[in-house]
Tab-separated table of C-alpha atoms and ligand atoms in Angstrom:
chain	number	residue	atom	x	y	z
A	1	MET	CA	-23.537	48.904	-15.178
A	2	VAL	CA	-20.692	47.645	-13.001
A	3	VAL	CA	-18.909	44.458	-13.935
A	4	GLY	CA	-15.577	45.230	-12.283
A	5	THR	CA	-15.101	42.593	-9.615
A	6	PRO	CA	-15.649	38.949	-10.373
A	7	PHE	CA	-18.196	37.251	-8.142
A	8	LEU	CA	-16.809	33.931	-9.370
A	9	THR	CA	-13.336	33.980	-10.898
A	10	VAL	CA	-12.094	32.118	-13.964
A	11	GLU	CA	-10.120	29.821	-11.684
A	12	GLN	CA	-13.104	29.008	-9.456
A	13	ILE	CA	-15.159	28.276	-12.571
A	14	GLN	CA	-12.527	25.971	-14.054
A	15	ASN	CA	-12.066	24.041	-10.814
A	16	LYS	CA	-15.791	23.577	-10.420
A	17	ASN	CA	-16.171	22.383	-14.003
A	18	ARG	CA	-13.483	19.738	-13.492
A	19	GLU	CA	-15.243	18.560	-10.344
A	20	LEU	CA	-18.630	18.333	-12.102
A	21	ALA	CA	-17.148	16.595	-15.144
A	22	ASP	CA	-15.455	13.992	-12.930
A	23	ARG	CA	-18.745	13.133	-11.262
A	24	ILE	CA	-20.607	13.041	-14.571
A	25	SER	CA	-17.916	10.875	-16.208
A	26	ALA	CA	-18.140	8.353	-13.364
A	27	ASP	CA	-21.961	8.319	-13.409
A	28	TYR	CA	-22.302	7.890	-17.192
A	29	ARG	CA	-19.754	5.131	-17.815
A	30	GLY	CA	-21.342	2.587	-20.200
A	31	LYS	CA	-24.446	4.746	-20.778
A	32	ASN	CA	-25.885	6.295	-23.936
A	33	LEU	CA	-25.314	9.956	-23.034
A	34	LEU	CA	-26.996	12.802	-24.885
A	35	ALA	CA	-25.940	16.170	-23.422
A	36	VAL	CA	-28.585	18.818	-24.137
A	37	GLY	CA	-27.592	22.465	-23.644
A	38	ILE	CA	-30.171	25.156	-22.988
A	39	LEU	CA	-29.389	28.192	-25.125
A	40	LYS	CA	-28.397	30.821	-25.128
A	41	GLY	CA	-27.121	31.187	-21.561
A	42	ALA	CA	-25.550	27.750	-21.142
A	43	PHE	CA	-23.456	27.847	-24.315
A	44	ILE	CA	-20.127	28.587	-22.625
A	45	PHE	CA	-20.653	26.356	-19.589
A	46	PHE	CA	-21.876	23.575	-21.902
A	47	SER	CA	-18.830	23.731	-24.156
A	48	ASP	CA	-16.398	23.867	-21.215
A	49	LEU	CA	-18.127	20.994	-19.448
A	50	VAL	CA	-18.464	18.569	-22.378
A	51	ARG	CA	-14.750	18.962	-23.146
A	52	LEU	CA	-13.946	17.754	-19.627
A	53	ILE	CA	-16.329	14.767	-19.671
A	54	ARG	CA	-14.425	11.581	-20.409
A	55	VAL	CA	-17.170	9.246	-21.638
A	56	PRO	CA	-18.625	9.109	-25.174
A	57	LEU	CA	-21.521	11.499	-25.704
A	58	MET	CA	-23.627	13.215	-28.325
A	59	ILE	CA	-24.902	16.782	-28.066
A	60	ASP	CA	-28.012	18.785	-28.859
A	61	PHE	CA	-29.480	22.154	-27.886
A	62	ILE	CA	-32.794	23.709	-26.925
A	63	ILE	CA	-33.374	27.443	-27.222
A	64	ALA	CA	-35.537	28.640	-24.342
A	65	SER	CA	-36.093	31.999	-22.751
A	66	SER	CA	-38.338	33.195	-19.975
A	67	TYR	CA	-36.580	36.434	-19.185
A	68	LEU	CA	-37.151	39.929	-20.472
A	69	LYS	CA	-34.169	42.055	-19.450
A	70	ALA	CA	-33.581	41.507	-15.717
A	71	GLU	CA	-37.127	40.507	-14.871
A	72	THR	CA	-38.684	37.110	-15.223
A	73	SER	CA	-41.854	37.020	-17.269
A	74	GLY	CA	-42.703	33.505	-16.182
A	75	GLU	CA	-43.567	32.850	-19.800
A	76	ILE	CA	-41.270	30.508	-21.651
A	77	LYS	CA	-40.537	30.793	-25.309
A	78	LEU	CA	-39.297	27.480	-26.618
A	79	HIS	CA	-37.815	28.046	-30.043
A	80	TYR	CA	-36.429	24.615	-30.892
A	81	SER	CA	-37.171	21.189	-29.635
A	82	VAL	CA	-34.425	18.591	-29.403
A	83	ARG	CA	-33.734	17.036	-32.791
A	84	GLU	CA	-31.846	13.982	-31.592
A	85	GLU	CA	-33.862	10.902	-30.631
A	86	ILE	CA	-34.673	11.049	-26.893
A	87	ALA	CA	-36.253	7.630	-26.374
A	88	ASP	CA	-33.846	5.158	-24.737
A	89	ARG	CA	-31.116	7.750	-24.314
A	90	ASP	CA	-29.572	8.951	-21.066
A	91	ILE	CA	-30.284	12.663	-21.203
A	92	LEU	CA	-28.260	15.241	-19.297
A	93	LEU	CA	-29.923	18.646	-19.477
A	94	ILE	CA	-27.341	21.404	-19.007
A	95	GLU	CA	-28.513	24.822	-17.781
A	96	ASP	CA	-26.689	28.021	-16.859
A	97	ILE	CA	-28.800	29.096	-13.883
A	98	VAL	CA	-31.935	27.948	-12.093
A	99	ASP	CA	-33.993	30.687	-10.527
A	100	THR	CA	-37.746	30.044	-10.041
A	101	GLY	CA	-37.353	26.624	-11.673
A	102	ILE	CA	-40.170	27.329	-14.142
A	103	THR	CA	-37.998	26.955	-17.259
A	104	LEU	CA	-36.390	23.703	-16.206
A	105	ASN	CA	-39.609	22.204	-14.963
A	106	TYR	CA	-41.251	22.911	-18.302
A	107	LEU	CA	-38.353	21.477	-20.314
A	108	ARG	CA	-38.064	18.474	-18.017
A	109	GLU	CA	-41.725	17.552	-18.547
A	110	ARG	CA	-41.393	17.927	-22.313
A	111	ILE	CA	-38.374	15.632	-22.370
A	112	LEU	CA	-39.925	13.072	-20.008
A	113	ASN	CA	-42.885	12.843	-22.417
A	114	GLU	CA	-40.492	11.441	-25.002
A	115	GLN	CA	-39.498	8.640	-22.638
A	116	PRO	CA	-35.748	8.861	-22.231
A	117	ARG	CA	-34.010	5.981	-20.432
A	118	SER	CA	-32.940	8.505	-17.811
A	119	LEU	CA	-32.979	12.263	-17.321
A	120	ARG	CA	-30.645	14.227	-15.090
A	121	ILE	CA	-30.143	17.948	-14.744
A	122	CYS	CA	-26.911	19.890	-14.340
A	123	THR	CA	-26.848	23.613	-13.625
A	124	PHE	CA	-23.857	25.846	-13.239
A	125	LEU	CA	-25.603	28.253	-10.822
A	126	ASP	CA	-28.522	27.726	-8.471
A	127	LYS	CA	-30.477	30.554	-6.817
A	128	LYS	CA	-32.203	28.114	-4.502
A	129	GLU	CA	-33.948	30.711	-2.347
A	130	ARG	CA	-35.935	31.927	-5.391
A	131	ARG	CA	-37.402	28.529	-6.223
A	132	GLU	CA	-41.138	28.428	-6.985
A	133	VAL	CA	-41.302	25.029	-8.643
A	134	ASP	CA	-39.520	22.074	-7.141
A	135	VAL	CA	-37.254	20.569	-9.834
A	136	PRO	CA	-34.816	17.761	-9.028
A	137	ILE	CA	-31.279	18.912	-9.820
A	138	ASP	CA	-28.519	16.326	-9.863
A	139	TYR	CA	-25.398	18.433	-10.411
A	140	VAL	CA	-25.015	22.000	-9.104
A	141	GLY	CA	-21.923	24.119	-9.677
A	142	PHE	CA	-22.510	26.957	-7.201
A	143	GLU	CA	-25.440	27.947	-5.024
A	144	ILE	CA	-25.653	31.734	-5.145
A	145	PRO	CA	-27.724	34.396	-3.350
A	146	ASN	CA	-30.574	36.274	-4.982
A	147	LYS	CA	-28.525	38.642	-7.146
A	148	PHE	CA	-28.721	39.146	-10.885
A	149	VAL	CA	-25.483	37.889	-12.411
A	150	VAL	CA	-23.926	38.243	-15.858
A	151	GLY	CA	-20.928	36.801	-17.681
A	152	TYR	CA	-19.794	33.280	-18.574
A	153	GLY	CA	-22.715	33.005	-21.010
A	154	LEU	CA	-25.247	34.876	-18.878
A	155	ASP	CA	-26.612	38.136	-20.233
A	156	TYR	CA	-28.366	41.363	-19.527
A	157	ASP	CA	-30.250	42.308	-22.688
A	158	ASN	CA	-28.049	39.834	-24.644
A	159	LYS	CA	-24.883	41.645	-23.534
A	160	TYR	CA	-21.987	40.649	-21.240
A	161	ARG	CA	-22.145	36.965	-22.203
A	162	ASN	CA	-18.476	37.108	-23.223
A	163	LEU	CA	-17.136	38.074	-19.780
A	164	PRO	CA	-14.909	35.136	-18.796
A	165	TYR	CA	-16.093	35.314	-15.170
A	166	ILE	CA	-19.386	35.775	-13.314
A	167	SER	CA	-20.162	39.277	-12.097
A	168	VAL	CA	-23.070	40.796	-10.162
A	169	PHE	CA	-25.022	43.135	-12.392
A	170	LYS	CA	-25.690	46.587	-11.023
A	171	LYS	CA	-27.702	49.090	-12.977
A	172	THR	CA	-26.164	52.565	-12.930
A	173	ALA	CA	-28.419	55.588	-13.220
B	201	LIG	P1	-36.285	30.311	-14.078
B	201	LIG	O1	-37.268	29.753	-15.056
B	201	LIG	O2	-35.597	29.244	-13.245
B	201	LIG	O3	-36.899	31.384	-13.222
B	201	LIG	O4	-35.204	31.112	-14.896
B	201	LIG	C1	-34.164	30.506	-15.529
B	201	LIG	C2	-33.598	31.440	-16.586
B	201	LIG	O5	-33.681	32.794	-16.149
B	201	LIG	C3	-32.138	31.175	-16.828
B	201	LIG	O6	-31.953	30.233	-17.832
B	201	LIG	C4	-31.647	32.548	-17.220
B	201	LIG	O7	-31.837	32.750	-18.590
B	201	LIG	C5	-32.526	33.512	-16.479
B	201	LIG	N1	-31.917	33.997	-15.240
B	201	LIG	C6	-32.268	33.724	-13.967
B	201	LIG	N2	-31.482	34.358	-13.086
B	201	LIG	C7	-30.585	35.047	-13.823
B	201	LIG	C8	-29.461	35.892	-13.475
B	201	LIG	O8	-29.109	36.134	-12.312
B	201	LIG	N3	-28.765	36.394	-14.534
B	201	LIG	C9	-29.101	36.158	-15.822
B	201	LIG	N4	-28.335	36.715	-16.755
B	201	LIG	N5	-30.121	35.369	-16.183
B	201	LIG	C10	-30.857	34.818	-15.188
């Protein structure tokens, strides 16, 4: 496993988060914002981002996983549903990375069933070329190529989440 060189540095991450938070703050002025983080991967991005957003908000989390080690299973395990009231709230779903889009599409439909006033999606990373399901994404941090990345909340086998930067994961023999 090689995690030596950052693919995205701490500084690039911080700058991008400020940019995203500025846009979100402008878009959600006067709204009833509920920021919903998708665990576990988004926990660091979520906590950095909400601290930079300058409008009132409430938070909640969903635990979802569709990955087994570095391979997607396509099967989503949804451990918790949102406990805050969704109806009539402006929901911002916050994800670490969108790959095939299967996870987000599933969560989006579940949330839309509960009739929020609005639903937008923010992802830190987007592997657009891997998309299988078309999901509308409103805020994207970085578009990245089809490489498996770890760090900044993202894992391999629940490890490396604590790296402060994003690194490309390479399996060593
Ligand atoms: P999707 O349903 O869009 O295929 O997959 C989304 C989920 O797959 C993400 O929330 C994340 O858990 C996982 N995932 C996709 N690509 C990567 C990657 O490059 N690195 C890591 N650590 N997880 C990934």
